[in-house]
C-alpha cells in the first residue's frame, strides 16, 4: 500500500478562510457545495441513485460495473459476470442511474418468458421502477397502444418477436433496451437477433454469463448488436480473429480482447473474493404412517383420474399440499369442495383432517431435540406451520415464528428471539428475507418447493456473504412421494446443493428456453401410475438435466479460457 | 422543490446573485439574469435553462456544460466557510453528570472527577474535503466529517441537529476565533480526511493491486519462458565461447526488459491522491460542558467533556498522542495527558 498509494493534503482558499475567520452566508456555502457535487456527478464518479436504493445489498464490484458502463462504455455493454454475482442488480443500477439523471424515459426489458414477472418485481421492489409486462397486458387494449402508451415494459422475447408484436415494438424509439439471457441472440439468422437489431435504441445492456457457447462467431453476433462495425464484417472477423481449424480458439487474442474491452464487463468470483463456506445437504426420507400413505395414494389416484373435473392448477396445488402436511391438504380440499361438491374430495378432506400422527413432524422433533445449531425450518403452507408450532410446543422445543403476514415489529422480534434466545425459527417462504440471519447455519426444508430457484432462495437466506460456518440443509420428504423423486434428481443426480447460487437457473435454461421444472415433473407424475414407469420417466428427466449441466460446465470452461479475468470492472 | 440537481443548483445560484427564477417543471428553469451574470455567462438576460434536449429556444445544460464551470469560477472565493446556529427548545440539565461521567469514562491509571456542568454553545466544524485520485483513471470525490472544535474529537456525530430547517438559525456575526490552535485543527482535518478518503478508495485500490499482480505474473511468465528457452538452447546445443556469450547477453537483455516492464506496471497502477479543504460550516449547538479533573499521581488538570442533547451522549475525549476518540484511556505521569490504550501500549513497548 505504501508505495502504490500516496496522499497529499494541499492548502486551499477554504483553509485560509477558516484561518482568517472569513465567513459567508450559508446560501453561498450550499451553492458552492451543490456545484462541486455536480462536477462529481459529471463523470459518474458518484452515482446519484445509490442513496435511494435501500432495498438491496450493493456490492462494490456492482457499483464499479455500473460506473464503467455509464462512464466508459457509454451505456452499451455486455454484462457477462460469472453466474451468481448479480448481473440483474448491475443492470438495475444502470437503469436507475439513467432514470435519476433524466437520460432514460423509455425502457424495454426482453427476457425469456419464465423471467418476466421476476424482472418486474425486482425492478419494482429493489429499484422503485414501475413497469408493465406482456404477461399482465390488458387483452382489450390494442397491441399498438400497449407498445406506444407504456414507457417502461418488461416483455417476453418470444412475445415481442411474434408476428403481431414485432412491427409495434420495432416502430418506436427506446432510450434503453435490456436483454436478459442474451446468449439467445448468438445466432444472427434468428428472429431473436433480428428483433434486437431492429429496435431503435439509444442504450443497450445485454446480460449473459455465457456469451460464447460454441463458436467465437456468437461473440461477433452479440457485439455487433452493441457496437455495429466494432468487429467489422463476419468474414473479416473470422479471418482476423478466429483460428481456421477451431472456431472456438481466438487468433490474435490481444487485439480481440482490446476491442472487447470497449463493450464488455465480466466479473469473476476470484475478483469479488467471496469465499462462502461449504454447504452439505441431506435428504431425510420419512416412511409415512399407514393412514398417511393410504391418503397420499388415494389422492394420487383421484388426481390422475380427475383430469376432466379438476384444472391443472388445482391438481398441482393439492399434490404440493399433500407433500407439505395432511393439515394443509385438508384445508385445500375443504376449500375445493365448496366449489366442487365431489364425494371423493369430501371423503379425502375428512380423512386428511383425521390424520393425527404426522411422521415427518416426529422425525423433525427428534432432530431438533438433538441439535444445538440455530435452525431455520421452512414451510410453504400456513396450516403446516401452525401444526408444527403446536408440535414443537408440545415437545418443549423453544422456537420463534416468522410469517409473511406479521408486522415489521413482530418480524424484528422474531429475528431477535432467534438470534438471542431460541434455536429454531419457524419460517414461511419469505422467512428472513432481507434480514441478516447468517448466525444460523442449518435449514430444514420441511416441505419442498418444486421450483429449484425457490429452494435456492431459501438456502440463500443463510448461505451468503457474512456466513462463516458450514451450512447444513435437511430436505424432508415422504417415501414414495413426488418430492422424493424431485430430491433424487436435484440432489443425487445433479448435485444442486453443491452448485453456486444461480447455476441451477442457467442449467435449467440450457434444457430449453421455456423449461419449467415443476410443470414437467407434474406431467410425469400424472402420466405414469406404476413405479417402474415413473422411475424410467424421472430417470430420463435426470439424464436430460445432467446433459444440460455438463453442457453448462463445458461452456463455462470455454468462456473462462476466452475471457479469463481481463474484463473485470 | 426541484429534484433535478442541475436545475436546482442553477436556481440557487441565480437567486443568490439577484436574478429572478421560475421553474417550469422539473427540468426547465426560466430566468431573468442580472446584467453582470448574463455577461459572465455570455447569455441574454432573459433565458430558459433546460436539461432536456428538445425544448426550443432554451439553453441545454449538462453536467459538463461550460456554464457550470463559469459559475464555479464565480464562487471560487465565496461560500468557503459559513456558520449556522441550531435551536434546542428542551431543557439542558446540569445534574446527574457525576454518575454518568464515572460510568462513561474509564481512566486506567488515574482518576477523573466531576467538577461542574453548565449549558454552553459548542462549535462543530463540518469539513468538506475534496480529492482527486489518479491511477489508471482519474476520479474526484468529497468526504465530509465533523470536528468538535472544543475537544478536537473527530469524527463526531451530532445526531439530527441539522435535520429540521426550522431549527436552523442564521448567524450574522459568528464568533470566529477558534478554541483549538489553527495548526492543530489543520492537522486534524488532514489526518481524518486521509483516513476517510483512503476508505472510500479501498475497493478501487484493491482492484488495482489485483490487476497489477495479474499483469506482473503474466509478464514474468512470458519473459521467464523466453529466458528458459535461451538457456535450453545453450544446453542442448552445448554452446561455448562467443556463441554462448551472445545468448547469455540475450538472457540479460530479457531480464532488463522484464524489470523495465515491471516498473512500467508499477507506475500504471500507482494511485496518487491530492486533497484539500473544499468548504466548512461551523455549527453552533447548545450543549452541556462538563468540567472534570484528571489526576495521575501529582499531575492534575481540568478537561471539558461535552454532552450533546441531539445525540444524548457524553462525547469521547481525544487521545493526545494518536488523536483517536477515547472513553477508556491512560494518563501520563507528567501532565496527565490523555493516552489511548493502543498508544499507551506503544509507549510501554518502547520502554
Coordinates of N, CA and C in Angstrom, one line a residue, chain A residues 122-199:
Chain A
X122 N -38.4 -7.4 -9.4 CA -37.1 -6.9 -8.9 C -37.0 -5.4 -9.2
X123 N -37.4 -5.0 -10.4 CA -37.3 -3.6 -10.7 C -38.2 -2.8 -9.8
X124 N -39.3 -3.3 -9.5 CA -40.2 -2.6 -8.6 C -39.7 -2.6 -7.2
X125 N -39.4 -3.8 -6.6 CA -39.1 -3.9 -5.2 C -37.7 -3.3 -4.9
X126 N -36.8 -3.6 -5.8 CA -35.4 -3.2 -5.5 C -35.0 -1.8 -6.0
X127 N -35.6 -1.4 -7.1 CA -35.2 -0.1 -7.7 C -36.3 0.9 -7.8
X128 N -37.5 0.6 -7.3 CA -38.6 1.5 -7.4 C -38.9 1.9 -8.8
X129 N -38.8 1.0 -9.7 CA -39.1 1.3 -11.1 C -40.3 0.5 -11.5
X130 N -41.4 1.2 -11.8 CA -42.6 0.5 -12.2 C -42.6 0.2 -13.6
X131 N -43.1 -1.0 -13.9 CA -43.1 -1.5 -15.4 C -44.4 -2.2 -15.6
X132 N -44.8 -2.4 -16.9 CA -45.9 -3.2 -17.2 C -45.3 -4.3 -18.0
X133 N -46.0 -5.5 -18.0 CA -45.4 -6.6 -18.7 C -46.3 -7.2 -19.7
X134 N -45.8 -8.0 -20.6 CA -46.6 -8.6 -21.6 C -47.5 -9.6 -20.9
X135 N -47.1 -10.1 -19.7 CA -48.0 -11.0 -19.0 C -49.3 -10.4 -18.5
X136 N -49.1 -9.2 -18.0 CA -50.3 -8.5 -17.4 C -50.9 -7.5 -18.3
X137 N -50.7 -7.6 -19.6 CA -51.3 -6.7 -20.6 C -52.8 -6.9 -20.6
X138 N -53.5 -5.8 -20.7 CA -54.9 -5.9 -20.8 C -55.3 -6.4 -22.2
X139 N -56.0 -7.5 -22.3 CA -56.2 -8.1 -23.6 C -57.1 -7.2 -24.4
X140 N -57.9 -6.3 -23.7 CA -58.8 -5.4 -24.5 C -58.0 -4.3 -25.2
X141 N -56.8 -4.0 -24.6 CA -56.0 -2.9 -25.2 C -55.4 -3.3 -26.5
X142 N -55.5 -2.5 -27.6 CA -54.9 -2.9 -28.8 C -53.4 -3.0 -28.7
X143 N -52.8 -3.9 -29.5 CA -51.4 -4.2 -29.3 C -50.6 -2.9 -29.5
X144 N -50.9 -2.1 -30.5 CA -50.1 -1.0 -30.8 C -50.1 0.0 -29.7
X145 N -51.3 0.2 -29.0 CA -51.3 1.2 -27.9 C -50.5 0.6 -26.7
X146 N -50.5 -0.7 -26.5 CA -49.7 -1.3 -25.4 C -48.3 -0.9 -25.6
X147 N -47.8 -1.0 -26.8 CA -46.4 -0.7 -27.0 C -46.1 0.8 -27.1
X148 N -47.0 1.6 -27.5 CA -46.7 3.0 -27.6 C -47.1 3.8 -26.3
X149 N -48.1 3.3 -25.6 CA -48.6 4.1 -24.4 C -47.7 3.9 -23.2
X150 N -47.1 2.7 -23.1 CA -46.4 2.4 -21.8 C -44.9 2.7 -22.0
X151 N -44.4 3.6 -21.1 CA -42.9 3.9 -21.3 C -42.0 2.8 -20.8
X152 N -42.4 2.0 -19.9 CA -41.4 1.0 -19.4 C -42.1 -0.4 -19.4
X153 N -41.5 -1.2 -20.2 CA -42.2 -2.5 -20.4 C -41.2 -3.7 -20.2
X154 N -41.6 -4.7 -19.5 CA -40.8 -6.0 -19.4 C -41.6 -7.0 -20.3
X155 N -40.9 -7.5 -21.3 CA -41.6 -8.3 -22.3 C -40.8 -9.6 -22.5
X156 N -41.6 -10.7 -22.8 CA -41.0 -11.9 -23.1 C -40.5 -11.8 -24.6
X157 N -39.3 -12.3 -24.7 CA -38.6 -12.2 -26.1 C -39.5 -12.9 -27.1
X158 N -40.1 -14.0 -26.7 CA -41.0 -14.7 -27.7 C -42.2 -13.9 -28.1
X159 N -42.8 -13.2 -27.1 CA -43.9 -12.4 -27.4 C -43.5 -11.2 -28.3
X160 N -42.4 -10.6 -28.0 CA -42.0 -9.4 -28.7 C -41.7 -9.7 -30.2
X161 N -41.1 -10.9 -30.4 CA -40.7 -11.2 -31.8 C -41.9 -11.8 -32.6
X162 N -43.0 -12.1 -31.9 CA -44.1 -12.7 -32.7 C -44.6 -11.7 -33.8
X163 N -45.2 -12.3 -34.8 CA -45.6 -11.5 -35.9 C -46.5 -10.3 -35.6
X164 N -47.4 -10.5 -34.5 CA -48.3 -9.4 -34.1 C -47.6 -8.3 -33.5
X165 N -46.6 -8.6 -32.7 CA -45.9 -7.6 -31.8 C -44.7 -7.0 -32.5
X166 N -44.0 -7.7 -33.3 CA -42.7 -7.3 -33.9 C -42.8 -5.9 -34.5
X167 N -43.8 -5.6 -35.4 CA -43.8 -4.3 -36.0 C -44.1 -3.2 -35.0
X168 N -44.8 -3.5 -34.0 CA -45.1 -2.4 -33.0 C -43.9 -2.1 -32.1
X169 N -43.2 -3.2 -31.7 CA -42.1 -2.9 -30.7 C -40.9 -2.3 -31.5
X170 N -40.8 -2.6 -32.8 CA -39.7 -2.0 -33.5 C -40.0 -0.6 -34.1
X171 N -41.2 -0.2 -34.0 CA -41.6 1.1 -34.7 C -41.4 2.3 -33.8
X172 N -41.2 2.1 -32.5 CA -41.0 3.2 -31.6 C -39.5 3.3 -31.2
X173 N -39.2 4.4 -30.5 CA -37.8 4.6 -30.0 C -37.8 4.2 -28.6
X174 N -36.7 3.5 -28.2 CA -36.4 3.1 -26.8 C -35.1 3.8 -26.3
X175 N -35.2 4.4 -25.1 CA -34.0 5.0 -24.6 C -33.0 3.9 -24.2
X176 N -33.6 2.9 -23.5 CA -32.7 1.8 -23.0 C -33.4 0.4 -23.3
X177 N -32.6 -0.5 -23.8 CA -33.1 -1.9 -24.0 C -32.2 -2.8 -23.2
X178 N -32.8 -3.7 -22.4 CA -32.0 -4.6 -21.7 C -32.4 -6.0 -22.2
X179 N -31.5 -6.8 -22.5 CA -31.8 -8.2 -22.9 C -31.2 -9.2 -21.9
X180 N -32.0 -9.9 -21.2 CA -31.5 -10.9 -20.3 C -31.3 -12.2 -21.0
X181 N -30.4 -13.0 -20.5 CA -30.1 -14.3 -21.1 C -29.7 -14.0 -22.6
X182 N -28.8 -13.1 -22.8 CA -28.5 -12.6 -24.2 C -27.9 -13.7 -25.1
X183 N -27.5 -14.8 -24.5 CA -26.9 -15.8 -25.4 C -28.0 -16.3 -26.4
X184 N -29.3 -16.0 -26.1 CA -30.3 -16.3 -27.1 C -30.2 -15.5 -28.4
X185 N -29.3 -14.6 -28.3 CA -29.1 -13.7 -29.6 C -27.8 -14.1 -30.3
X186 N -27.3 -15.3 -30.0 CA -26.0 -15.7 -30.5 C -26.0 -15.9 -32.0
X187 N -27.2 -16.2 -32.5 CA -27.3 -16.6 -34.0 C -27.9 -15.4 -34.7
X188 N -27.2 -15.0 -35.7 CA -27.6 -13.8 -36.4 C -28.8 -14.0 -37.4
X189 N -29.1 -15.3 -37.6 CA -30.2 -15.6 -38.6 C -31.5 -15.8 -37.8
X190 N -31.5 -15.8 -36.5 CA -32.7 -16.0 -35.8 C -33.5 -14.7 -35.6
X191 N -34.8 -14.9 -35.3 CA -35.7 -13.8 -35.2 C -35.3 -13.0 -33.9
X192 N -34.8 -13.7 -32.9 CA -34.3 -13.0 -31.7 C -33.3 -11.9 -32.0
X193 N -32.3 -12.3 -32.7 CA -31.2 -11.4 -33.1 C -31.8 -10.2 -34.0
X194 N -32.6 -10.6 -34.9 CA -33.2 -9.6 -35.8 C -34.0 -8.6 -35.1
X195 N -34.8 -9.1 -34.1 CA -35.6 -8.2 -33.4 C -34.8 -7.1 -32.6
X196 N -33.8 -7.6 -31.9 CA -33.0 -6.7 -31.1 C -32.2 -5.7 -32.0
X197 N -31.8 -6.3 -33.2 CA -31.1 -5.4 -34.1 C -32.0 -4.4 -34.7
X198 N -33.3 -4.7 -34.8 CA -34.2 -3.8 -35.5 C -34.7 -2.7 -34.5
X199 N -34.5 -2.9 -33.2 CA -35.0 -2.0 -32.2 C -34.3 -0.6 -32.3

